[in-house]
Amino acid sequence: MSFDAAQLDSKDLEISLCRWRWRSSDRMPYLSHTRYELPLLLEGRKKLARMSDAYPPMKFEGEDRFDHWVAKGVLHREEVNEPFDKPVQTSHGQIYLGHRTVYYTPKGEEWRIPASRLIWDASGKSGGWNEHFERLEGMLFGYEDWQNDWWIKRGITGGGFGGLSCCCTMTAAGLTWIEAAGFRALPPIDRPTLTIRMHDWENEADQYAAMFGDPDSVAVGRFNMLGRDFMNFWKSQCGGPWELPAGSIAEFNRFLRGSVEIVARRDGAV
């Protein structure tokens, strides 16, 4: 593939190239709006764009290109500036005075801006962001239902708003119990502790094989939990694996997000 910048007839041209490395399970089956906001807004496929960052500067990269279409009456723009109580200085000496958000919509879609702000306000008053708020925001942005379905499933199973992705082994009796419970909770155990590990997305096959080193284990279950809830169960918040006392499993189950997924079975396990 070749590219001739001269064909663009521009004397002041900036070209940025980046390469994203995705796991095969992460490859999106649709075009993400990120970094394509302006052309998708103009095309009508995107209904809302939100640019948000600390200030100064009072401008995001490429803002003039968006405002060009605002001046032409094609896009609607709103800006919200929220000053900090006092300036914040980073370890590099940068001083920030507040948080700035700029919204853009096609003309006629202005209602999406207060709707977006309402969703964020509601999430802050109801325990934090979750998959339901994520879906509503995706709908406001203009993503299709099947695209939101894929994104939310990925978020729930892969961390992010779905929480930490963890895993543990279970015995044949535990597997039978969890199936009978509809995969809604981790099973009780007949040993002192249950070993919990962070799921290793990059080396999951090796991780499962190592976990099957316990001869009584017949399956590996993966589940999600918000980080703040997860860390409340441990005196040490770093490292892992963690040993969950058998008597704490019922309480631990109260904080699971979504169902427990059986991601690996020992040969012969049903």
Short mmCIF file of C-alpha atoms in Angstrom, two decimals:
data_model
loop_
_atom_site.label_atom_id
_atom_site.label_comp_id
_atom_site.label_asym_id
_atom_site.label_seq_id
_atom_site.Cartn_x
_atom_site.Cartn_y
_atom_site.Cartn_z
CA MET A 1 0.00 0.00 0.00
CA SER A 2 1.37 3.45 -0.92
CA PHE A 3 0.37 6.99 0.00
CA ASP A 4 1.13 10.24 -1.82
CA ALA A 5 0.53 13.26 0.44
CA ALA A 6 0.87 15.62 -2.52
CA GLN A 7 -2.44 14.36 -3.86
CA LEU A 8 -4.21 15.96 -0.90
CA ASP A 9 -3.19 19.42 -2.13
CA SER A 10 -2.30 20.64 1.35
CA LYS A 11 0.71 22.72 2.38
CA ASP A 12 0.12 22.24 6.09
CA LEU A 13 -0.51 18.54 6.54
CA GLU A 14 -0.12 16.50 9.70
CA ILE A 15 -0.43 12.73 9.50
CA SER A 16 -0.64 10.54 12.59
CA LEU A 17 -0.34 6.79 12.38
CA CYS A 18 -0.80 4.37 15.22
CA ARG A 19 -0.93 0.62 15.53
CA TRP A 20 -3.18 -1.05 18.03
CA ARG A 21 -2.38 -4.55 19.18
CA TRP A 22 -5.51 -6.52 19.96
CA ARG A 23 -5.96 -9.97 21.35
CA SER A 24 -7.91 -12.10 18.87
CA SER A 25 -10.85 -12.18 21.28
CA ASP A 26 -10.83 -8.36 21.45
CA ARG A 27 -11.03 -7.55 17.75
CA MET A 28 -14.13 -5.45 17.30
CA PRO A 29 -16.53 -6.67 14.59
CA TYR A 30 -17.51 -3.06 13.83
CA LEU A 31 -15.93 0.38 13.50
CA SER A 32 -15.30 2.02 16.86
CA HIS A 33 -16.19 5.71 16.90
CA THR A 34 -12.98 6.61 18.75
CA ARG A 35 -10.80 8.92 16.60
CA TYR A 36 -13.45 8.81 13.85
CA GLU A 37 -15.88 11.11 15.65
CA LEU A 38 -15.97 13.96 13.15
CA PRO A 39 -16.50 12.02 9.89
CA LEU A 40 -19.09 9.80 11.59
CA LEU A 41 -20.94 12.85 12.94
CA LEU A 42 -20.99 14.40 9.47
CA GLU A 43 -22.10 11.12 7.93
CA GLY A 44 -24.91 10.81 10.46
CA ARG A 45 -23.76 7.46 11.86
CA LYS A 46 -22.65 9.06 15.13
CA LYS A 47 -25.22 11.05 17.09
CA LEU A 48 -23.13 12.37 19.98
CA ALA A 49 -19.43 13.03 20.60
CA ARG A 50 -17.95 13.95 23.98
CA MET A 51 -14.40 15.29 24.35
CA SER A 52 -13.31 15.52 27.96
CA ASP A 53 -10.04 16.37 29.69
CA ALA A 54 -8.47 18.51 32.40
CA TYR A 55 -7.57 22.11 31.58
CA PRO A 56 -5.49 24.03 30.67
CA PRO A 57 -5.23 23.90 27.71
CA MET A 58 -8.75 25.04 26.86
CA LYS A 59 -8.71 23.11 23.61
CA PHE A 60 -8.49 19.49 22.53
CA GLU A 61 -6.52 18.27 19.54
CA GLY A 62 -8.46 18.90 16.33
CA GLU A 63 -11.13 21.06 17.99
CA ASP A 64 -10.93 23.66 15.23
CA ARG A 65 -12.00 21.04 12.68
CA PHE A 66 -15.16 20.30 14.66
CA ASP A 67 -15.88 24.00 15.18
CA HIS A 68 -15.58 24.60 11.44
CA TRP A 69 -18.75 22.53 10.98
CA VAL A 70 -20.41 24.22 13.94
CA ALA A 71 -19.90 27.58 12.20
CA LYS A 72 -21.46 26.14 9.05
CA GLY A 73 -24.56 25.13 11.02
CA VAL A 74 -24.06 21.39 10.51
CA LEU A 75 -23.11 20.50 14.10
CA HIS A 76 -24.32 21.69 17.49
CA ARG A 77 -21.75 22.36 20.25
CA GLU A 78 -21.94 22.74 24.03
CA GLU A 79 -19.08 23.24 26.49
CA VAL A 80 -19.05 22.55 30.23
CA ASN A 81 -16.17 23.71 32.44
CA GLU A 82 -15.95 22.46 36.03
CA PRO A 83 -13.22 24.20 38.09
CA PHE A 84 -11.46 22.17 40.77
CA ASP A 85 -11.73 23.37 44.38
CA LYS A 86 -8.01 24.08 44.16
CA PRO A 87 -5.40 23.63 41.42
CA VAL A 88 -4.00 20.13 40.94
CA GLN A 89 -0.30 19.68 40.19
CA THR A 90 1.03 16.48 38.63
CA SER A 91 4.36 14.85 39.41
CA HIS A 92 5.69 16.44 36.19
CA GLY A 93 4.78 19.94 37.35
CA GLN A 94 1.72 20.40 35.12
CA ILE A 95 -1.00 22.40 36.88
CA TYR A 96 -4.67 21.77 36.11
CA LEU A 97 -7.44 24.16 37.12
CA GLY A 98 -10.50 22.11 36.25
CA HIS A 99 -12.23 19.65 33.97
CA ARG A 100 -13.52 20.60 30.51
CA THR A 101 -16.06 18.70 28.41
CA VAL A 102 -17.14 19.62 24.88
CA TYR A 103 -20.17 17.96 23.30
CA TYR A 104 -21.07 17.78 19.61
CA THR A 105 -24.21 16.48 17.93
CA PRO A 106 -25.70 16.74 14.46
CA LYS A 107 -28.36 19.44 14.27
CA GLY A 108 -31.63 18.10 15.64
CA GLU A 109 -29.94 15.71 18.08
CA GLU A 110 -29.15 18.28 20.78
CA TRP A 111 -31.32 16.45 23.33
CA ARG A 112 -28.65 13.78 23.61
CA ILE A 113 -26.33 16.13 25.52
CA PRO A 114 -28.52 16.65 28.62
CA ALA A 115 -29.46 12.96 28.42
CA SER A 116 -25.77 12.01 28.57
CA ARG A 117 -25.15 14.30 31.53
CA LEU A 118 -28.19 12.84 33.30
CA ILE A 119 -26.84 9.30 32.86
CA TRP A 120 -23.49 10.24 34.38
CA ASP A 121 -25.20 12.04 37.25
CA ALA A 122 -27.41 9.00 37.90
CA SER A 123 -24.44 6.61 37.89
CA GLY A 124 -22.70 8.68 40.55
CA LYS A 125 -25.76 8.45 42.79
CA SER A 126 -26.47 4.75 42.32
CA GLY A 127 -23.26 2.87 43.04
CA GLY A 128 -21.18 3.72 39.99
CA TRP A 129 -21.02 2.96 36.29
CA ASN A 130 -22.31 -0.41 35.09
CA GLU A 131 -23.39 -2.24 31.95
CA HIS A 132 -26.84 -0.63 31.99
CA PHE A 133 -25.43 2.90 31.93
CA GLU A 134 -22.91 1.74 29.33
CA ARG A 135 -25.73 0.56 27.06
CA LEU A 136 -27.65 3.81 27.44
CA GLU A 137 -24.56 5.83 26.58
CA GLY A 138 -23.82 3.61 23.60
CA MET A 139 -27.34 4.22 22.32
CA LEU A 140 -26.87 7.97 22.73
CA PHE A 141 -23.58 7.80 20.80
CA GLY A 142 -25.36 6.05 17.94
CA TYR A 143 -24.09 2.48 18.22
CA GLU A 144 -26.46 -0.22 16.98
CA ASP A 145 -28.00 -2.71 19.40
CA TRP A 146 -25.83 -5.63 18.27
CA GLN A 147 -22.73 -3.45 18.65
CA ASN A 148 -23.73 -2.52 22.19
CA ASP A 149 -24.38 -6.20 22.92
CA TRP A 150 -20.84 -7.14 21.83
CA TRP A 151 -19.22 -4.25 23.70
CA ILE A 152 -21.07 -4.92 26.95
CA LYS A 153 -20.30 -8.63 26.85
CA ARG A 154 -16.63 -7.78 26.34
CA GLY A 155 -16.73 -5.26 29.17
CA ILE A 156 -18.34 -7.70 31.59
CA THR A 157 -16.01 -10.60 30.83
CA GLY A 158 -12.83 -8.61 30.27
CA GLY A 159 -12.78 -6.11 33.10
CA GLY A 160 -13.47 -2.42 32.66
CA PHE A 161 -16.95 -1.50 33.85
CA GLY A 162 -17.54 -5.23 34.40
CA GLY A 163 -14.98 -5.25 37.20
CA LEU A 164 -11.97 -7.46 37.79
CA SER A 165 -11.94 -10.76 35.94
CA CYS A 166 -10.99 -13.59 38.31
CA CYS A 167 -10.99 -17.36 38.24
CA CYS A 168 -10.87 -20.39 40.51
CA THR A 169 -11.06 -24.15 40.24
CA MET A 170 -13.86 -26.39 41.43
CA THR A 171 -14.31 -30.04 42.22
CA ALA A 172 -16.85 -32.35 40.58
CA ALA A 173 -19.22 -31.72 43.48
CA GLY A 174 -18.69 -27.98 43.16
CA LEU A 175 -19.36 -28.09 39.42
CA THR A 176 -22.61 -29.95 40.00
CA TRP A 177 -23.61 -27.40 42.66
CA ILE A 178 -22.88 -24.38 40.47
CA GLU A 179 -24.83 -25.84 37.55
CA ALA A 180 -27.82 -26.46 39.83
CA ALA A 181 -27.53 -22.87 41.09
CA GLY A 182 -27.75 -21.51 37.56
CA PHE A 183 -24.11 -20.33 37.55
CA ARG A 184 -25.06 -17.46 39.85
CA ALA A 185 -22.59 -18.16 42.67
CA LEU A 186 -19.39 -19.94 43.63
CA PRO A 187 -19.99 -23.29 45.35
CA PRO A 188 -19.23 -24.11 48.99
CA ILE A 189 -16.02 -26.07 49.55
CA ASP A 190 -14.86 -28.77 51.97
CA ARG A 191 -11.36 -27.37 52.47
CA PRO A 192 -10.16 -24.34 54.47
CA THR A 193 -9.76 -21.85 51.61
CA LEU A 194 -10.64 -21.23 47.97
CA THR A 195 -7.76 -19.97 45.82
CA ILE A 196 -8.70 -16.93 43.71
CA ARG A 197 -6.52 -15.75 40.82
CA MET A 198 -6.71 -12.88 38.37
CA HIS A 199 -7.64 -14.20 34.97
CA ASP A 200 -4.68 -14.10 32.57
CA TRP A 201 -6.13 -13.14 29.19
CA GLU A 202 -2.78 -13.38 27.43
CA ASN A 203 -1.90 -16.87 28.69
CA GLU A 204 -5.22 -18.36 29.67
CA ALA A 205 -4.51 -21.85 28.30
CA ASP A 206 -1.31 -22.10 30.35
CA GLN A 207 -3.08 -20.70 33.38
CA TYR A 208 -5.87 -23.28 33.17
CA ALA A 209 -3.36 -26.10 32.72
CA ALA A 210 -1.46 -24.99 35.83
CA MET A 211 -4.66 -24.72 37.84
CA PHE A 212 -5.50 -28.31 36.96
CA GLY A 213 -2.38 -29.33 38.86
CA ASP A 214 -4.77 -29.93 41.74
CA PRO A 215 -5.98 -33.51 41.07
CA ASP A 216 -9.40 -32.80 42.61
CA SER A 217 -10.13 -29.90 40.26
CA VAL A 218 -12.32 -30.69 37.26
CA ALA A 219 -13.22 -27.20 36.00
CA VAL A 220 -12.17 -23.55 36.03
CA GLY A 221 -14.77 -20.86 36.64
CA ARG A 222 -14.36 -17.21 35.69
CA PHE A 223 -16.28 -14.39 37.34
CA ASN A 224 -16.20 -10.62 37.75
CA MET A 225 -16.27 -8.29 40.73
CA LEU A 226 -15.69 -4.57 41.15
CA GLY A 227 -12.17 -3.88 42.36
CA ARG A 228 -13.26 -1.97 45.46
CA ASP A 229 -15.46 -4.89 46.55
CA PHE A 230 -12.82 -7.49 45.76
CA MET A 231 -10.09 -5.77 47.75
CA ASN A 232 -12.28 -5.52 50.84
CA PHE A 233 -11.77 -9.26 51.35
CA TRP A 234 -7.98 -9.15 51.66
CA LYS A 235 -5.53 -7.63 54.10
CA SER A 236 -2.97 -7.38 51.32
CA GLN A 237 -4.13 -5.62 48.15
CA CYS A 238 -1.27 -6.68 45.90
CA GLY A 239 0.03 -9.84 44.39
CA GLY A 240 -2.21 -12.83 44.40
CA PRO A 241 -3.33 -15.50 44.29
CA TRP A 242 -5.62 -14.88 47.25
CA GLU A 243 -6.99 -17.44 49.70
CA LEU A 244 -10.68 -16.92 50.46
CA PRO A 245 -11.80 -18.62 53.70
CA ALA A 246 -14.54 -21.19 53.14
CA GLY A 247 -16.80 -19.33 55.55
CA SER A 248 -16.54 -16.13 53.47
CA ILE A 249 -17.72 -17.58 50.16
CA ALA A 250 -21.40 -16.77 50.75
CA GLU A 251 -20.53 -13.12 51.48
CA PHE A 252 -18.14 -13.04 48.51
CA ASN A 253 -20.95 -14.22 46.23
CA ARG A 254 -23.03 -11.16 47.10
CA PHE A 255 -20.63 -8.99 45.10
CA LEU A 256 -20.31 -11.07 41.93
CA ARG A 257 -21.23 -9.20 38.75
CA GLY A 258 -23.09 -11.40 36.31
CA SER A 259 -22.83 -15.16 36.16
CA VAL A 260 -19.92 -17.52 36.71
CA GLU A 261 -18.65 -18.88 33.40
CA ILE A 262 -17.06 -22.31 33.12
CA VAL A 263 -14.09 -21.58 30.88
CA ALA A 264 -12.20 -24.88 31.08
CA ARG A 265 -12.93 -28.49 32.01
CA ARG A 266 -10.59 -31.35 32.69
CA ASP A 267 -10.83 -34.11 30.10
CA GLY A 268 -13.76 -36.33 31.02
CA ALA A 269 -15.53 -33.74 33.19
CA VAL A 270 -19.19 -33.24 32.29
#
